[in-house]
Coordinates of C-alpha atoms and ligand atoms in Angstrom, one line a residue:
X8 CA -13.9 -25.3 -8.0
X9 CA -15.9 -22.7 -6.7
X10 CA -18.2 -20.8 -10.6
X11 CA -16.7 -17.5 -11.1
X12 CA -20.3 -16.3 -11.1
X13 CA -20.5 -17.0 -7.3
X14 CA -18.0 -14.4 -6.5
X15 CA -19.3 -11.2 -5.5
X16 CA -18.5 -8.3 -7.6
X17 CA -19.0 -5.1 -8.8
X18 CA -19.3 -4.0 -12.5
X19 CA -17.6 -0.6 -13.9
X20 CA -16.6 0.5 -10.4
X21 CA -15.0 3.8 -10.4
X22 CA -11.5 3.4 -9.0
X23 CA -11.4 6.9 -7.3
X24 CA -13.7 4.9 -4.7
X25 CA -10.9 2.8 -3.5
X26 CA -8.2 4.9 -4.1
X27 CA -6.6 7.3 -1.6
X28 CA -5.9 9.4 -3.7
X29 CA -9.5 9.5 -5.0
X30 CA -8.9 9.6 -8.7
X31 CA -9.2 6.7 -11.2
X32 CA -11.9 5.4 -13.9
X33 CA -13.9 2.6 -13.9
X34 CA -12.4 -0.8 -14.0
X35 CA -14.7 -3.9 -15.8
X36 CA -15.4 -5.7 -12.6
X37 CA -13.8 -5.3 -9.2
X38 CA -14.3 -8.7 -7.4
X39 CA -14.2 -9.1 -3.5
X40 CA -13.5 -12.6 -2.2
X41 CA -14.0 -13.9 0.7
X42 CA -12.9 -17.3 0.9
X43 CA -9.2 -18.9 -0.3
X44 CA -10.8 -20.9 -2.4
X45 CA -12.8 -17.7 -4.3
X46 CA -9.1 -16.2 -4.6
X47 CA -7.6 -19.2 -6.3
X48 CA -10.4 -19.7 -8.7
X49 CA -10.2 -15.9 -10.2
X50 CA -6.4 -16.5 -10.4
X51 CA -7.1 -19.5 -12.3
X52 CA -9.8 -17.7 -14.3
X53 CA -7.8 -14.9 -15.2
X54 CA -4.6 -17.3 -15.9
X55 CA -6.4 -18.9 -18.8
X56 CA -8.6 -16.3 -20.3
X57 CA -5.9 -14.0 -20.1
X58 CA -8.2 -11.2 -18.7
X59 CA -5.4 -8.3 -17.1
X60 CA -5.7 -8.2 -13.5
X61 CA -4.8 -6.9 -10.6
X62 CA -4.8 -7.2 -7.0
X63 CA -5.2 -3.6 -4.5
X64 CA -5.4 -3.6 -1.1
X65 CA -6.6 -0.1 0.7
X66 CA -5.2 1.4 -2.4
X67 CA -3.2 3.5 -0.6
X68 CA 0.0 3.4 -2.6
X69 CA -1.7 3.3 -6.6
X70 CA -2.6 6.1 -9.3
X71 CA -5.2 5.2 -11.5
X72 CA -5.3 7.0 -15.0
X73 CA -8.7 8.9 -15.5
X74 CA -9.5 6.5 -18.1
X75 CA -9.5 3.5 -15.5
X76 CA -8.3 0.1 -15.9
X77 CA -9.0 -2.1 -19.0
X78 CA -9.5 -5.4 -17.1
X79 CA -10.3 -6.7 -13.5
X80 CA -9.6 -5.6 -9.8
X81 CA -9.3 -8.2 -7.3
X82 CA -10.2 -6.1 -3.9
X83 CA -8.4 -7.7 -0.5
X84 CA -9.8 -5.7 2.1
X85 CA -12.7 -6.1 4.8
X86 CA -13.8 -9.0 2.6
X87 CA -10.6 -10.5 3.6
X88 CA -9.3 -10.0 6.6
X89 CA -9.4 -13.1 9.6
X90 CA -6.8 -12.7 12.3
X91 CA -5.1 -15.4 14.3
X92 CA -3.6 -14.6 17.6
X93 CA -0.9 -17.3 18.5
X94 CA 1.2 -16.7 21.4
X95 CA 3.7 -13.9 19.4
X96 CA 2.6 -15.0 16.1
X97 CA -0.4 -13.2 14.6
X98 CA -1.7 -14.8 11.0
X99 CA -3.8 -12.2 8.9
X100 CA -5.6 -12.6 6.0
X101 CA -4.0 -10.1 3.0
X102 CA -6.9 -7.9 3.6
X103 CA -6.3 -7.2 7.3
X104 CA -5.3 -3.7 8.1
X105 CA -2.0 -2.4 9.3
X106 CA -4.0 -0.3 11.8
X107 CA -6.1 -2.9 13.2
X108 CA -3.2 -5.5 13.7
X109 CA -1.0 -3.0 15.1
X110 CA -4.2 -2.6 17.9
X111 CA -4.3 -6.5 18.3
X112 CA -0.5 -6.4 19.5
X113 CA -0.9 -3.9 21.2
X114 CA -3.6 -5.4 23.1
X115 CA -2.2 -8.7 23.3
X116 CA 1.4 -6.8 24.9
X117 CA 3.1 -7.4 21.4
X118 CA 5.8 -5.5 20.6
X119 CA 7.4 -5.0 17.2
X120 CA 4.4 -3.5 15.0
X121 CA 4.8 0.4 16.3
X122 CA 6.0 1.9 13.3
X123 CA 2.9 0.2 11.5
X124 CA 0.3 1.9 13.5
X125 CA -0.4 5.0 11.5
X126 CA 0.6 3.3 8.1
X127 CA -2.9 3.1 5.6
X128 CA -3.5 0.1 4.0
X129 CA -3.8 -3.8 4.3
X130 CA -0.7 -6.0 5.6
X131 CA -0.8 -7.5 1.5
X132 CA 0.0 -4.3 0.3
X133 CA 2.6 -3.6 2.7
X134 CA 4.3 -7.3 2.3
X135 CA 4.8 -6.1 -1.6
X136 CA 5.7 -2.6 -0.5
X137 CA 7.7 -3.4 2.3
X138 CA 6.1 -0.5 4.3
X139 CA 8.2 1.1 6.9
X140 CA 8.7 4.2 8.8
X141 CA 10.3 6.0 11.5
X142 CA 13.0 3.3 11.8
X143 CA 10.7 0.0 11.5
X144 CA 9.5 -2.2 8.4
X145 CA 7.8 -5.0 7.2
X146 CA 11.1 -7.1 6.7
X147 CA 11.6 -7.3 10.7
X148 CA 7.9 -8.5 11.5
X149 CA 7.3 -11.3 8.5
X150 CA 8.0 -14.2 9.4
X151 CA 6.3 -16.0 6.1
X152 CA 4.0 -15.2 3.8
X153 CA 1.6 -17.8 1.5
X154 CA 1.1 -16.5 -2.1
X155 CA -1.2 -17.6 -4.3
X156 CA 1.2 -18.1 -7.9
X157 CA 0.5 -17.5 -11.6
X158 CA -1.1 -20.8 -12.2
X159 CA -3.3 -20.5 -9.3
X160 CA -1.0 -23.2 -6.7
X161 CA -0.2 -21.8 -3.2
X162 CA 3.6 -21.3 -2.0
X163 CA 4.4 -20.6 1.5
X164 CA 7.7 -18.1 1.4
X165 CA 9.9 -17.1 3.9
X166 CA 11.4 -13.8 4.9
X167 CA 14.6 -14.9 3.6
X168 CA 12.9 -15.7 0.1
X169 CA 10.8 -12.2 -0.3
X170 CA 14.2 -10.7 -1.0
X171 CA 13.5 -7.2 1.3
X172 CA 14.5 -4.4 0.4
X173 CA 14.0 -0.6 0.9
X174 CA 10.1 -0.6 -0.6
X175 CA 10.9 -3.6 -2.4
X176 CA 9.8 -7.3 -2.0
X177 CA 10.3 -10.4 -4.3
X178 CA 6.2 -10.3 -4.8
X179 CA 5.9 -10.0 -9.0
X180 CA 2.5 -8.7 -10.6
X181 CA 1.3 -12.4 -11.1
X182 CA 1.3 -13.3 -7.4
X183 CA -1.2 -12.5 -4.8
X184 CA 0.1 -12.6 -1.4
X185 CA -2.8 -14.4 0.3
X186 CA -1.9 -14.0 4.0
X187 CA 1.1 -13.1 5.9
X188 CA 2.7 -14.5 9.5
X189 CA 4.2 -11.9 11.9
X190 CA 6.6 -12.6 14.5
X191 CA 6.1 -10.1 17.2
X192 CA 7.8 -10.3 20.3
X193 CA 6.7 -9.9 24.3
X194 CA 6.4 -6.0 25.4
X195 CA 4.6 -4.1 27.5
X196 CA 1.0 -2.5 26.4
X197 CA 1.2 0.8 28.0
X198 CA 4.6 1.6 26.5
X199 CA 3.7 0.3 22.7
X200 CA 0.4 2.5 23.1
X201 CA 2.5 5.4 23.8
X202 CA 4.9 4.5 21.3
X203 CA 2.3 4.5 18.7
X204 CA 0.3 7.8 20.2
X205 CA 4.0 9.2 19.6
X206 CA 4.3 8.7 16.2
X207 CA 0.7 8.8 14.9
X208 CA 0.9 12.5 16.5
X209 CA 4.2 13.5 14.6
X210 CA 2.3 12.0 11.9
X211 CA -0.2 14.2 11.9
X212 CA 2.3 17.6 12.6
X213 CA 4.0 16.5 9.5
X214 CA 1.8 15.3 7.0
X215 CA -1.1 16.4 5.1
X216 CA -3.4 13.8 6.3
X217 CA -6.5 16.2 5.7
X218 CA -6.1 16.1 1.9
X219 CA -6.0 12.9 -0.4
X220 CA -2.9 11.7 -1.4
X221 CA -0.8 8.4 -1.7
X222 CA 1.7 9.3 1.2
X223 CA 5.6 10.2 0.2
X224 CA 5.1 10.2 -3.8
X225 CA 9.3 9.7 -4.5
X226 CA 11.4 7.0 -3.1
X227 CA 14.1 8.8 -0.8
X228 CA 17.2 8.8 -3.2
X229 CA 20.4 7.4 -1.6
X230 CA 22.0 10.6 0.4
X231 CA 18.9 12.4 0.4
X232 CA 15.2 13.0 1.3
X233 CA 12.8 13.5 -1.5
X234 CA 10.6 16.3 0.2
X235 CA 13.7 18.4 1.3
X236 CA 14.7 18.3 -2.7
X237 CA 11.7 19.2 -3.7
X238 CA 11.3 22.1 -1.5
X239 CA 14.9 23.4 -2.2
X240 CA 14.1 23.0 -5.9
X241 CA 10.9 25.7 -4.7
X242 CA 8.3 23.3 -5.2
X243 CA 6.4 23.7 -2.3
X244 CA 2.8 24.8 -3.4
X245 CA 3.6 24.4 -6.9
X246 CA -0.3 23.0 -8.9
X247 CA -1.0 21.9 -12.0
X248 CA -5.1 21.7 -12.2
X249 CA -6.4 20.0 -8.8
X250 CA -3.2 18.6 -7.9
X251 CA -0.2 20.0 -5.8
X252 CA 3.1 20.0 -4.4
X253 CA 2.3 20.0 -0.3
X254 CA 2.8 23.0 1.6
X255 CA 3.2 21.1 4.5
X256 CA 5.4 18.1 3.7
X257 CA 6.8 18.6 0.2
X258 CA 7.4 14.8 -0.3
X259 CA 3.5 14.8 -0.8
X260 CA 2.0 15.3 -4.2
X261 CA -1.9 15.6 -2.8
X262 CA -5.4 16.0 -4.7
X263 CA -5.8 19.4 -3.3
X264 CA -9.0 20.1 -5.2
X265 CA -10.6 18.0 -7.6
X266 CA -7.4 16.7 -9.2
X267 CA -7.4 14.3 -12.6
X268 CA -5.0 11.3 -12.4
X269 CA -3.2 13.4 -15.7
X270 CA -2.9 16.3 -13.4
X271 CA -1.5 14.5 -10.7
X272 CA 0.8 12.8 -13.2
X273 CA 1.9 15.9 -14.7
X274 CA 2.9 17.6 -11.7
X275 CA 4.6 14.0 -11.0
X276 CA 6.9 14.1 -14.2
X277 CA 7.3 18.6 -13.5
X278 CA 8.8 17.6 -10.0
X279 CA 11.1 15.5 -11.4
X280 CA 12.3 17.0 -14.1
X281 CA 12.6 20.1 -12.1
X282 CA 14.4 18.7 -9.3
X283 CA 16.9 16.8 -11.6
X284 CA 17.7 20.4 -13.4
X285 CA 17.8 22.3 -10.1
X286 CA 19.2 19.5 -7.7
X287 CA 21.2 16.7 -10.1
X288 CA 19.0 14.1 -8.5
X289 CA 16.6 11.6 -10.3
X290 CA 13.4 10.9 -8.4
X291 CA 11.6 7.6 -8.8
X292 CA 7.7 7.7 -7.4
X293 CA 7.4 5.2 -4.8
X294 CA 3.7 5.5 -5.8
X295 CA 2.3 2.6 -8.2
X296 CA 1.4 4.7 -11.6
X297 CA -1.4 2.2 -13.4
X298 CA -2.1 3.2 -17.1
Ligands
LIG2 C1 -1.2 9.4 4.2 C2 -0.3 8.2 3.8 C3 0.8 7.9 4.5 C4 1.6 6.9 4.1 N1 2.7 6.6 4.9 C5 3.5 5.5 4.6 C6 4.7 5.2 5.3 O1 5.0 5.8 6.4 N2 5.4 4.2 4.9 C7 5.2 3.5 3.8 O2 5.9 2.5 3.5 N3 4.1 3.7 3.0 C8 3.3 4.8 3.4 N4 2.2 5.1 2.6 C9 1.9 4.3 1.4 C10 1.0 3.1 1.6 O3 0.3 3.2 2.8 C11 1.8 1.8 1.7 O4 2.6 1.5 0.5 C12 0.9 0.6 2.0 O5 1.7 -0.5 2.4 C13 0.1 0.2 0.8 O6 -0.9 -0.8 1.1 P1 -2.2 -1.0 0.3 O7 -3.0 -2.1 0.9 O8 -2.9 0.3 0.3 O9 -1.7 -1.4 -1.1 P2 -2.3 -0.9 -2.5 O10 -2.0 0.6 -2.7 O11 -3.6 -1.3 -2.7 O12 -1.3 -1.7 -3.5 C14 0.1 -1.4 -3.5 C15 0.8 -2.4 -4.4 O13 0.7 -3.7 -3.8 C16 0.0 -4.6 -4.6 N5 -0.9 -5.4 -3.7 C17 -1.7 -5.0 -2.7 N6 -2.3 -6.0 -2.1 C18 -1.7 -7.2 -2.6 C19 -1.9 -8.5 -2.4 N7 -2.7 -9.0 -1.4 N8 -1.2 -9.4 -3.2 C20 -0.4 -9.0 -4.2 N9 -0.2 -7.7 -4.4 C21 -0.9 -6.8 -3.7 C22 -0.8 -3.8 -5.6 O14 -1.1 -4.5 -6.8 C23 0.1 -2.6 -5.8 O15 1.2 -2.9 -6.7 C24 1.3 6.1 3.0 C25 0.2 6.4 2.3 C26 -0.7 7.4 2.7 C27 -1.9 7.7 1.9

């Protein structure tokens, strides 16, 4: 098995660095992988010293508390990202990004991965998170996905078996989804490109892309939409230190200037205590709060 030492890493890494969101302490050791067989042997490393661990992608959906994390990233990005083209089927390591397979279909007239275009992060992150948007989502591109399990064995599952649901995926903290299988389907490039061009510009109308931030902060609650709640509730601008409420999309909590991960998850817990008062609604954060 392939020494633990071998593996290259990165000691007391700040986690604002690979973050969207840009805030988060220093974690022990971030380690990036590049081989399968580097991935199973810090599974099975961690497994039996019983060192916490945990696997991010671009980072795109995680809060990191200013203190950091007591214990050990595993980083699947650019040090983890083959992709196989085969006929409609496209295999991608974990760390692939959304962006750049949505650009291989696209250029191999696959049709299917539109909604994933302007998504951030890797195809491993969106698997657990079951990324979706305007109308598309992970659950109608997987076809399988091979894990890497608690005790460091390998398990292909199908899309039957990940259990789908609205930002929801049978993926448990102890697995690491190793790569992922997409089915696509036969389309035209032209039209996908303009597809995507279409919703990478509404994209950018809507949402505060220029500030950092972890996309839509709530989960839409069942009848409603998160950032219509909050502005009716008259959040819209509301700050506590460096973080705020969006002015432009008011599902977006965003690190408007210099936020702490404490200010960001005050202003978290104000929304939605304020909402529930003003609104009678509970809203969950679809964002991944690490403390
Ligand atoms: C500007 C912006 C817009 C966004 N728009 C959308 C949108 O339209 N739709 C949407 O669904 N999301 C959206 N998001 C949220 C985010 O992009 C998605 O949740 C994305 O799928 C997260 O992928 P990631 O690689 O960044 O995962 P990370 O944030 O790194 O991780 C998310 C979770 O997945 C786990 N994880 C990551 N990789 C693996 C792996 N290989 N194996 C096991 N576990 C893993 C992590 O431990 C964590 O629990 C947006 C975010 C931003 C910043």
């Amino acid at each position: 098995m392939t020494p633990i030492t071998e593996i290259p890493y990165k000691e007391n890494e700040l986690l604002s660095a690979h973050t969207t969101f840009r805030v988060g302490g220093p974690a022990k050791k971030l380690y990036l992988p590049e081989t399968g067989e580097q991935l199973i042997a810090l599974k099975k490393h961690f497994a039996e010293t019983s060192v916490p661990a945990l696997v991010v992608g671009n980072g795109s959906n995680l809060l990191f508390s200013d203190a950091g994390f007591d214990g050990c990233i595993i980083k699947l990005e650019n040090n983890y990202s083959n992709i196989e083209i085969n006929d409609t089927r496209i295999v991608a390591q974990a760390g692939a990004k959304l962006s750049r397979l949505a650009a291989c279909a696209r250029d191999e007239n696959l049709t299917g991965m539109e909604f994933a275009a302007g998504i951030p992060g890797t195809v491993g992150g969106a698997v657990c998170m079951n990324a979706g948007a305007y109308g598309g989502e992970m659950k109608d591109i997987v076809e399988w996905v091979n894990v890497i399990e608690e005790d460091g064995t390998e398990r292909k599952y199908s899309n039957a078996e990940l259990d789908f649901a609205y930002r929801h995926s049978a993926i448990g903290a102890g697995q690491i989804v190793e790569s992922v299988c997409l089915k696509l389907f036969p389309g035209k490039r032209e039209e996908i490109a303009a597809r995507m061009d279409e919703l990478k510009e509404k994209r950018k109308e809507k949402q505060p892309l220029e500030y950092p931030s972890a996309g839509s902060t709530f989960k839409r609650p069942e009848g409603y939409f998160a950032g219509k709640l909050i502005e009716d509730s008259g959040l819209k601008g509301y700050r506590v230190g460096g973080a705020m409420v969006s002015e432009k999309h008011a599902g977006f909590v965003i690190n408007y200037d210099h936020a702490t991960a404490q200010d960001i998850c005050t202003l978290i817990k104000d929304v939605q205590r304020i909402v529930k008062e003003k609104q009678g609604v509970e809203l969950t954060p679809e964002v991944k709060i690490i403390v």
